[in-house]
Short mmCIF file of N, CA, C and O in Angstrom, two decimals:
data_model
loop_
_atom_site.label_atom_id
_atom_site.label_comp_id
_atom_site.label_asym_id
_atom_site.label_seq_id
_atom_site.Cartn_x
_atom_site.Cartn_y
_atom_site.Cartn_z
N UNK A 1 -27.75 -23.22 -6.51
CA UNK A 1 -26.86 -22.12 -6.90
C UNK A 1 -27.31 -20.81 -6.24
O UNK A 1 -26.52 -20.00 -5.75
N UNK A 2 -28.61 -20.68 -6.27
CA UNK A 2 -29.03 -19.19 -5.41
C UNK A 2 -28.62 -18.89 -3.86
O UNK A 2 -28.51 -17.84 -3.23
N UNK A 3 -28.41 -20.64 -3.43
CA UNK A 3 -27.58 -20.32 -1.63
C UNK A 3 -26.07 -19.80 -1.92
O UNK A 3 -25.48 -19.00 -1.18
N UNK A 4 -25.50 -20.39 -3.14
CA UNK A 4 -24.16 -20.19 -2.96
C UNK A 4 -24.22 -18.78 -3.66
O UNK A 4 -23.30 -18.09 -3.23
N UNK A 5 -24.68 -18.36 -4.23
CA UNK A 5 -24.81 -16.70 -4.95
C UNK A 5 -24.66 -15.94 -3.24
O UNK A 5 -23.80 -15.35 -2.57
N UNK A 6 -26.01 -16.39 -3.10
CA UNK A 6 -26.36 -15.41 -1.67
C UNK A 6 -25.44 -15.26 -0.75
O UNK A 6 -25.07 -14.14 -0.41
N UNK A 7 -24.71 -16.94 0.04
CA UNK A 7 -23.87 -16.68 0.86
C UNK A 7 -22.52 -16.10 -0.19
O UNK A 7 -22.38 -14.92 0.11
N UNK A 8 -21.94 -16.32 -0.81
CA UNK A 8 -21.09 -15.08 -1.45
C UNK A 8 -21.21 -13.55 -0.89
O UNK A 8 -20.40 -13.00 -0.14
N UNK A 9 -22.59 -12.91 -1.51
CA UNK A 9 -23.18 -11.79 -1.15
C UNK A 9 -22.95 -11.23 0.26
O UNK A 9 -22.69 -10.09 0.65
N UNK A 10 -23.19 -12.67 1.04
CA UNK A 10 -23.25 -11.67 2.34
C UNK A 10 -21.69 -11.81 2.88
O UNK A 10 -21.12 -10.93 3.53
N UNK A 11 -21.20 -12.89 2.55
CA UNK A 11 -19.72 -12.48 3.10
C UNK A 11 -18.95 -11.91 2.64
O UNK A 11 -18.00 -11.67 3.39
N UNK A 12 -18.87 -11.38 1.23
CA UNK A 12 -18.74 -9.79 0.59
C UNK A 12 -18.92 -9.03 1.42
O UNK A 12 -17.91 -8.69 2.03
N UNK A 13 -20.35 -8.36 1.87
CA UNK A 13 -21.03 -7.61 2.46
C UNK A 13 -20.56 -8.04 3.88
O UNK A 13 -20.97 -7.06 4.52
N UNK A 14 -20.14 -8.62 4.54
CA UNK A 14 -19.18 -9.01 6.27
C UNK A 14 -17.66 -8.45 5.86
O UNK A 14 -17.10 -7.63 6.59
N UNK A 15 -17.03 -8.97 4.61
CA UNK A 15 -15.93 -8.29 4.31
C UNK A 15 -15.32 -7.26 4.11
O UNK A 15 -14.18 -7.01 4.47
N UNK A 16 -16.34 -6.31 3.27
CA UNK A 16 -16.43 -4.43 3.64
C UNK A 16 -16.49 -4.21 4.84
O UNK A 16 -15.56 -3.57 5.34
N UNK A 17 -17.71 -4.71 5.75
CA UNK A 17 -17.46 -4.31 7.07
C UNK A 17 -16.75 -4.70 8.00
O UNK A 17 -16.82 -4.16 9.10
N UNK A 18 -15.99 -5.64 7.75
CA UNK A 18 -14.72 -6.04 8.41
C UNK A 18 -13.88 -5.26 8.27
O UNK A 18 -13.40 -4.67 9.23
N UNK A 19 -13.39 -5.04 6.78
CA UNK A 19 -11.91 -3.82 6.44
C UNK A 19 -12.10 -2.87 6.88
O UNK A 19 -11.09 -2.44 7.43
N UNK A 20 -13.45 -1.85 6.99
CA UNK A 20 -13.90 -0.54 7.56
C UNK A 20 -13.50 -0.49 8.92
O UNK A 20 -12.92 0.39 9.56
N UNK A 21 -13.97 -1.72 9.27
CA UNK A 21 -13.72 -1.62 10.77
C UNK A 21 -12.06 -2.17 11.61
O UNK A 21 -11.54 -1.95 12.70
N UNK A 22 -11.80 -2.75 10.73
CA UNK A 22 -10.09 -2.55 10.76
C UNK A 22 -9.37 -1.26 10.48
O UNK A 22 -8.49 -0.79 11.21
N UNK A 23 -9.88 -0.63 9.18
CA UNK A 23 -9.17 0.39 9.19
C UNK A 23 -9.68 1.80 10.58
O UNK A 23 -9.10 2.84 10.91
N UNK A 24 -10.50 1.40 10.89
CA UNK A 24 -10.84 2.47 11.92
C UNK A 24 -9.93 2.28 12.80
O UNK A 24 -8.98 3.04 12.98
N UNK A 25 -10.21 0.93 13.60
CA UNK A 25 -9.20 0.65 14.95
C UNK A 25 -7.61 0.68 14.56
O UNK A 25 -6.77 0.92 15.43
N UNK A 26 -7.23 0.41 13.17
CA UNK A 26 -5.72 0.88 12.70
C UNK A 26 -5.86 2.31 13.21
O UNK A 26 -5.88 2.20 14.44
N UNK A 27 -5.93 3.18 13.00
CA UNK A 27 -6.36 4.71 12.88
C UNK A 27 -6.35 4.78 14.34
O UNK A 27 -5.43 5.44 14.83
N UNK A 28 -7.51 4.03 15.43
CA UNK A 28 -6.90 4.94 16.38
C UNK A 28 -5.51 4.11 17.29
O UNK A 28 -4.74 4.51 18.15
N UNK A 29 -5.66 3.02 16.70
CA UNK A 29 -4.45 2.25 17.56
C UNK A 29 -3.00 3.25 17.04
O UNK A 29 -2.17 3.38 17.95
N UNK A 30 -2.67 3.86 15.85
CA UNK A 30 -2.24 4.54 15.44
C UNK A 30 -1.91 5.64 16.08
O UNK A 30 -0.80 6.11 16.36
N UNK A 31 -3.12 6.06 16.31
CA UNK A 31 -2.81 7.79 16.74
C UNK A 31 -2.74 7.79 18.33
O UNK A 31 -2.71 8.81 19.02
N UNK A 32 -2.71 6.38 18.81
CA UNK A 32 -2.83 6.13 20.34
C UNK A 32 -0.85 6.65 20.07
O UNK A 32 -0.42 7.78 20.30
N UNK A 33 -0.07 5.56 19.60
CA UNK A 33 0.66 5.38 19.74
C UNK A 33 1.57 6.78 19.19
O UNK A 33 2.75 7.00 19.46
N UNK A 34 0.72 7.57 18.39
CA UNK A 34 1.77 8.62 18.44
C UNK A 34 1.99 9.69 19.32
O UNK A 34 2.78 10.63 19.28
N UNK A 35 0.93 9.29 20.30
CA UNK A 35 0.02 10.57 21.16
C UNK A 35 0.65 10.24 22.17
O UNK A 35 0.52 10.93 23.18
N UNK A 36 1.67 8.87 22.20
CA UNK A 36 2.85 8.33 23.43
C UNK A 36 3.42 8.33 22.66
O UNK A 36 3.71 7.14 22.58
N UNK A 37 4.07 8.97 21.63
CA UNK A 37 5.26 8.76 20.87
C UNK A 37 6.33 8.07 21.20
O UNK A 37 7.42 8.40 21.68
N UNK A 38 5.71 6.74 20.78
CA UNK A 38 6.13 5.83 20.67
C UNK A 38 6.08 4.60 19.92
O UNK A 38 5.14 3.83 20.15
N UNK A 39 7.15 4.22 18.83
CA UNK A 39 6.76 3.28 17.42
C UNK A 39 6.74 1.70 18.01
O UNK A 39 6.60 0.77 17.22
N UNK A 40 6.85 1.51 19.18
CA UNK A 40 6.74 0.25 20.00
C UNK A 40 5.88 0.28 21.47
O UNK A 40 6.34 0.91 22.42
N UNK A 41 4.92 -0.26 21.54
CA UNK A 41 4.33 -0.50 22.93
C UNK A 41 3.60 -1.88 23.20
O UNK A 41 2.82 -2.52 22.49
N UNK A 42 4.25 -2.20 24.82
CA UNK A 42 3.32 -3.54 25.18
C UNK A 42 1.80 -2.85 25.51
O UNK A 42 1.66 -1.75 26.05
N UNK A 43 0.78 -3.66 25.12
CA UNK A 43 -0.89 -3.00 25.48
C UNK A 43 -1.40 -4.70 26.06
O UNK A 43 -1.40 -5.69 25.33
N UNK A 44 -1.81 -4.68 27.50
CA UNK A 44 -2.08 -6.13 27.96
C UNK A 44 -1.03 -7.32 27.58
O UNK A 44 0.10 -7.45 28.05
N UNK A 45 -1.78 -8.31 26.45
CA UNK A 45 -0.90 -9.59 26.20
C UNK A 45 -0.86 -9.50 24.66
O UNK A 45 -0.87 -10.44 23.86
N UNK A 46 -0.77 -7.85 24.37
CA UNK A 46 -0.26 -7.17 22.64
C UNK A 46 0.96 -6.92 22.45
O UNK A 46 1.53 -6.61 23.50
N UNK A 47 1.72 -6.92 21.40
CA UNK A 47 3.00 -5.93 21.26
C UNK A 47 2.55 -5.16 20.28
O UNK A 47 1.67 -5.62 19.54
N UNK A 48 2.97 -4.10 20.11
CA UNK A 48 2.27 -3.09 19.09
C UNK A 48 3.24 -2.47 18.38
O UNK A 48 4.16 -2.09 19.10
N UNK A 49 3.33 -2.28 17.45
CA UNK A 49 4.63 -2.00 16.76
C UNK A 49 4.13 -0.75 15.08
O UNK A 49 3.15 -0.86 14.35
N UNK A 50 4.97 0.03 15.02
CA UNK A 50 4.49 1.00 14.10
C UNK A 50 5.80 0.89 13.11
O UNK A 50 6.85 1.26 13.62
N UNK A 51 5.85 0.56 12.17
CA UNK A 51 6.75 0.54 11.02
C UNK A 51 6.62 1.78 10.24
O UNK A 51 5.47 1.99 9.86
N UNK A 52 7.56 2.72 9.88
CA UNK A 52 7.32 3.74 8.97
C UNK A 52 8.04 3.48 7.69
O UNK A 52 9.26 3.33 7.71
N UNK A 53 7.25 3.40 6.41
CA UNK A 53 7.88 3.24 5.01
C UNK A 53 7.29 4.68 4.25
O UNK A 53 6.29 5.39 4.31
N UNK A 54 8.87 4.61 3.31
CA UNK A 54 8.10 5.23 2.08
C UNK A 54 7.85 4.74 0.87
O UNK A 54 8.53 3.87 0.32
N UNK A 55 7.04 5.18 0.50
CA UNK A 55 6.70 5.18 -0.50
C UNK A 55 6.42 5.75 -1.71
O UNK A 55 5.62 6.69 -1.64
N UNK A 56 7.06 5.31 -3.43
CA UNK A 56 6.79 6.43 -4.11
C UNK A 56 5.51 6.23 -5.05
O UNK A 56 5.15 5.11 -5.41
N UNK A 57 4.74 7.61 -5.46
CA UNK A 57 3.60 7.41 -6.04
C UNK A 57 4.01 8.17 -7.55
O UNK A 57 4.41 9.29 -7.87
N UNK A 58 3.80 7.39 -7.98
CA UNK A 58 3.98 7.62 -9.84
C UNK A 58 2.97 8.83 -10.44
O UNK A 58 1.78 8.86 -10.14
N UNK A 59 3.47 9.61 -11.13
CA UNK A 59 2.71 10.42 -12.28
C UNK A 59 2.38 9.89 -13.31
O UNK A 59 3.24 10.31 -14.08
N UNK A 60 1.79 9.31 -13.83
CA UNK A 60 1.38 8.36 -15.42
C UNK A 60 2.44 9.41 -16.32
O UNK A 60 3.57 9.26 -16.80
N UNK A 61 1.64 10.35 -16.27
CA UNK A 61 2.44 11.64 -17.13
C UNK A 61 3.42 11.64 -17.21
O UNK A 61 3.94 11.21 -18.24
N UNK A 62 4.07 12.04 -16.29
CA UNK A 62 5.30 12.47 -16.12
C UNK A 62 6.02 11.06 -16.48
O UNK A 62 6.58 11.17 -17.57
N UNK A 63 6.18 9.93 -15.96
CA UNK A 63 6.29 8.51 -16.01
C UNK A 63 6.45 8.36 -17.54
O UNK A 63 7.56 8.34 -18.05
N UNK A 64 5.33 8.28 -18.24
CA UNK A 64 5.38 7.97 -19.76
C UNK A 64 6.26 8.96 -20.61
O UNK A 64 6.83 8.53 -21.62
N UNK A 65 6.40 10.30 -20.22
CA UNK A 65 7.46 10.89 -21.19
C UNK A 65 8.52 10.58 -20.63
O UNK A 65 9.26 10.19 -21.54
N UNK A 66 9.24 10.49 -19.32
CA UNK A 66 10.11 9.77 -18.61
C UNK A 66 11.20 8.50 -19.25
O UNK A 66 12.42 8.43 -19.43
N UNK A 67 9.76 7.36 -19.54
CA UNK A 67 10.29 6.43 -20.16
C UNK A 67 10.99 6.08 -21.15
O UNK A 67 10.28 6.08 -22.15
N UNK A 68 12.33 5.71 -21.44
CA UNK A 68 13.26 5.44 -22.63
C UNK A 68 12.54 5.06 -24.06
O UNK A 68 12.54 5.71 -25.11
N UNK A 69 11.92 3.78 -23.78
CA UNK A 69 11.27 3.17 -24.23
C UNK A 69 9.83 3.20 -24.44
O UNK A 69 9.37 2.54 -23.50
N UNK A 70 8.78 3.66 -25.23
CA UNK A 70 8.03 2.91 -24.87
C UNK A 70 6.85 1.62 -25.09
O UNK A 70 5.62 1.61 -24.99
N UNK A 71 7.71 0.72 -25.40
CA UNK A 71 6.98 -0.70 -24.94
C UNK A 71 7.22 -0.92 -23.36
O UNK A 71 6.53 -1.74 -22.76
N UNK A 72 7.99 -0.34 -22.85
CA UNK A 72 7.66 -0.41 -21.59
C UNK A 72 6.96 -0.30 -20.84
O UNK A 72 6.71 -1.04 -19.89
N UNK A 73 6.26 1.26 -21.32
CA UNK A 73 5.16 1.56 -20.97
C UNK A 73 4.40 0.86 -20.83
O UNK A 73 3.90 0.56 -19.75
N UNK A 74 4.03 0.29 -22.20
CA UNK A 74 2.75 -0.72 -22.29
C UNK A 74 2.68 -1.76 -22.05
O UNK A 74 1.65 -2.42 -22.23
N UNK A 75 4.08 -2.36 -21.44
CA UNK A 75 4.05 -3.46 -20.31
C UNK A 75 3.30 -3.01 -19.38
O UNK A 75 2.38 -3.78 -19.10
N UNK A 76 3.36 -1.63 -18.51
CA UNK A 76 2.64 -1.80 -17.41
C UNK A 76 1.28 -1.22 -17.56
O UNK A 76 0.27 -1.70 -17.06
N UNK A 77 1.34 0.01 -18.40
CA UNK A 77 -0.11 -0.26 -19.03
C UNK A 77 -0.39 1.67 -17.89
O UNK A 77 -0.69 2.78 -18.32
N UNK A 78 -0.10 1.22 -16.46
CA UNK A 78 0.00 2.59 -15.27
C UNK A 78 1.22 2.04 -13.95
O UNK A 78 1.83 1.01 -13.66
N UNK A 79 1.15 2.73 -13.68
CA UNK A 79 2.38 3.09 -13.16
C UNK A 79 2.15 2.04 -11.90
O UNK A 79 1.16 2.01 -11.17
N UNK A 80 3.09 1.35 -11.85
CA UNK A 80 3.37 -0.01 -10.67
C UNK A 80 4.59 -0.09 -9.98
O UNK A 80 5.62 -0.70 -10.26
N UNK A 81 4.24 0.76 -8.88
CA UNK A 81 5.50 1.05 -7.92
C UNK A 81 6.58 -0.29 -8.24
O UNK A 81 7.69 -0.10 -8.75
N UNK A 82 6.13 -1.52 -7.91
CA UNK A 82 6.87 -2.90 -7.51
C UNK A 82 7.46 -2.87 -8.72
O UNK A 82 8.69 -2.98 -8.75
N UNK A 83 6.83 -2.74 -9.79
CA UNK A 83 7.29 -3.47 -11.25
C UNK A 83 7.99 -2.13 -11.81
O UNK A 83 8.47 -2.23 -12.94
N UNK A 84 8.10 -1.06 -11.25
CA UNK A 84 9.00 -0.20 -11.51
C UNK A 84 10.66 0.06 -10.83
O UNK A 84 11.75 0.46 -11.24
N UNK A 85 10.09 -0.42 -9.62
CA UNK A 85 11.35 -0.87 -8.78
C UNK A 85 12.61 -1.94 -9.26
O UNK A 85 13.84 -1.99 -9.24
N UNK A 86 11.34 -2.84 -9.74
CA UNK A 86 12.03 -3.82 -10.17
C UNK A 86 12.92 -3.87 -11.49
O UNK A 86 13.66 -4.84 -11.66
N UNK A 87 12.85 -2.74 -12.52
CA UNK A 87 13.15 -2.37 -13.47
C UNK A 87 14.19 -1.24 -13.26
O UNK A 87 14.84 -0.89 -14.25
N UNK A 88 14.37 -0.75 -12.32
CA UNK A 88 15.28 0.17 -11.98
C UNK A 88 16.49 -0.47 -11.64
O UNK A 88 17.57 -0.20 -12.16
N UNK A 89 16.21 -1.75 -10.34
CA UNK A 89 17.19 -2.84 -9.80
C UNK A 89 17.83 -3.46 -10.87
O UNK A 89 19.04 -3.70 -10.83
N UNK A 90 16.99 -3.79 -11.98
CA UNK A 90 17.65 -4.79 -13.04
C UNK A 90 18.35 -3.88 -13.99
O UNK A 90 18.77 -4.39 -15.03
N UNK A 91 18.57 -2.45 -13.74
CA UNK A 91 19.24 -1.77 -14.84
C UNK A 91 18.57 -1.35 -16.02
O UNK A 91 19.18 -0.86 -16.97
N UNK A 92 16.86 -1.60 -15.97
CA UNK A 92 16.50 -1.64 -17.24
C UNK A 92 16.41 -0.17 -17.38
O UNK A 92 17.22 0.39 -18.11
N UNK A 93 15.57 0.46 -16.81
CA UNK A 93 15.81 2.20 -16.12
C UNK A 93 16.81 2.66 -15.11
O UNK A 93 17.03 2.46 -13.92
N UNK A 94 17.36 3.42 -16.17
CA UNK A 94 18.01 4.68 -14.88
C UNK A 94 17.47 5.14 -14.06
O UNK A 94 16.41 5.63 -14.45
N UNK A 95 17.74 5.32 -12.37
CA UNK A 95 16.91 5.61 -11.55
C UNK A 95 16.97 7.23 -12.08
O UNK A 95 15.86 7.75 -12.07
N UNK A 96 18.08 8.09 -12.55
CA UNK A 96 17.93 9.61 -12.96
C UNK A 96 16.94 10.01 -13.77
O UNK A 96 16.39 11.11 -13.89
N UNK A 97 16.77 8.74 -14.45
CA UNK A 97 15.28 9.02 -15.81
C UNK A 97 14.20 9.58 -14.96
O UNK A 97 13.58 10.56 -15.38
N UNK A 98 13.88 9.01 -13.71
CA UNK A 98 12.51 8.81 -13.07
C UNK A 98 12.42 10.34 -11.98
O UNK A 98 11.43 10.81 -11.41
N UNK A 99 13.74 10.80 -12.01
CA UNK A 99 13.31 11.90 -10.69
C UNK A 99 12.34 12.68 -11.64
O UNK A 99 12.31 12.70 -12.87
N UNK A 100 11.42 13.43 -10.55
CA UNK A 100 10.25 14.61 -10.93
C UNK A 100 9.38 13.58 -11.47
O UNK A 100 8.38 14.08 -12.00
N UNK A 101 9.44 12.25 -11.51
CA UNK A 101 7.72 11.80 -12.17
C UNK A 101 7.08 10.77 -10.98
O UNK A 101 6.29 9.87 -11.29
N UNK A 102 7.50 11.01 -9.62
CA UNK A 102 6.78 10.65 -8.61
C UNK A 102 7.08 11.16 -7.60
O UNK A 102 8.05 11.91 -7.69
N UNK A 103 6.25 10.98 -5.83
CA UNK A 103 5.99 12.04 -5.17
C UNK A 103 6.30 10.59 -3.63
O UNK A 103 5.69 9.61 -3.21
N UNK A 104 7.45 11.25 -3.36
CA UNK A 104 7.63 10.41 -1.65
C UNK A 104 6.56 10.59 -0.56
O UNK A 104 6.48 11.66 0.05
N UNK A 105 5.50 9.23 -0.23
CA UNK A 105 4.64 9.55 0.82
C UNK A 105 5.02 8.88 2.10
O UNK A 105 4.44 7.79 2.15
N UNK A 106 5.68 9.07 3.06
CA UNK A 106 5.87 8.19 4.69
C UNK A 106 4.19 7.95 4.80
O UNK A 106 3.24 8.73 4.91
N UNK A 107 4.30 6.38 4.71
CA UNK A 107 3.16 5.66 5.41
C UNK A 107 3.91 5.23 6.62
O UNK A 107 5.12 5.29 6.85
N UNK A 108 2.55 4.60 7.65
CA UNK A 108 3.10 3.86 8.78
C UNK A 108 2.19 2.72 8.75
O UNK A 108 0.96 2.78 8.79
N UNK A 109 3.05 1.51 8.68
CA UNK A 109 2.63 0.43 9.03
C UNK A 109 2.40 -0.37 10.31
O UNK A 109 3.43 -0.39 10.98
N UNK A 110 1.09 -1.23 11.03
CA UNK A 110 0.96 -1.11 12.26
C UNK A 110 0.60 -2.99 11.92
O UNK A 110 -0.15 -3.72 11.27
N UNK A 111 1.89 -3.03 13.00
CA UNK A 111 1.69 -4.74 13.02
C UNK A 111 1.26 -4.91 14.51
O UNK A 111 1.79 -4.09 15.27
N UNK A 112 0.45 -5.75 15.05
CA UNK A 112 -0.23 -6.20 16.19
C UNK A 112 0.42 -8.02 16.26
O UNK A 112 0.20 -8.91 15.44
N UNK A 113 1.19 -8.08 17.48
CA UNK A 113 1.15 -9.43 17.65
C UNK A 113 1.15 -9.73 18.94
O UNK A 113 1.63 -8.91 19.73
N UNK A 114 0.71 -10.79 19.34
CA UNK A 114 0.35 -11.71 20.29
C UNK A 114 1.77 -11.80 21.41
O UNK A 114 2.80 -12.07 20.78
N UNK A 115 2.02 -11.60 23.12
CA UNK A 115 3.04 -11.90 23.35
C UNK A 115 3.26 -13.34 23.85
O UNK A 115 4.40 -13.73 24.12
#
């Protein structure tokens, strides 16, 4: 059991430094592509592609007095973009309930594929 503890440990510890180091080269593959403003580029035998979404980020606060209900609330317990979406779609919330209790952020998403 102490090999399988350990190797756990270290591929934990390979896995932080894997994401770090993804998110770096996201970042500059990123800022390559805005610096050619451009949300599509071939790079060698890459296609590079920049997706822009938004996204909304919830106020707990604002959110919980917001809410009609609340056992709803305490379905989600904090604020869950997806599972709020999804409650808006199904009619359970008025999307008018929700203006002023979250904040629109444009992310960009960067997909890399093979040509």
């Amino acid at each position: 059991m102490d090999k399988i503890v350990d190797k756990y440990y270290l591929l934990k510890q390979r896995q932080r430094e894997t994401e770090q180091e993804l998110k770096q080269l996201r970042e500059e593959i990123t800022a390559y592509c805005e610096t050619q403003q451009a949300d599509q580029l071939e790079i060698g035998a890459y296609k590079v592609k920049l997706v822009s979404q938004i996204r909304k980020e919830y106020d707990d606060q604002k959110l919980y007095e917001a809410l009609p209900d609340p056992d709803l609330w305490r379905l989600m317990s904090k604020a869950d973009g997806s599972k709020i979406s999804s409650l808006v779609r199904l009619r359970v919330i008025p999307e008018e309930r929700l203006e002023n209790t979250y904040e629109v952020k444009q992310i960009k998403l960067l997909h890399v594929d093979k040509i």
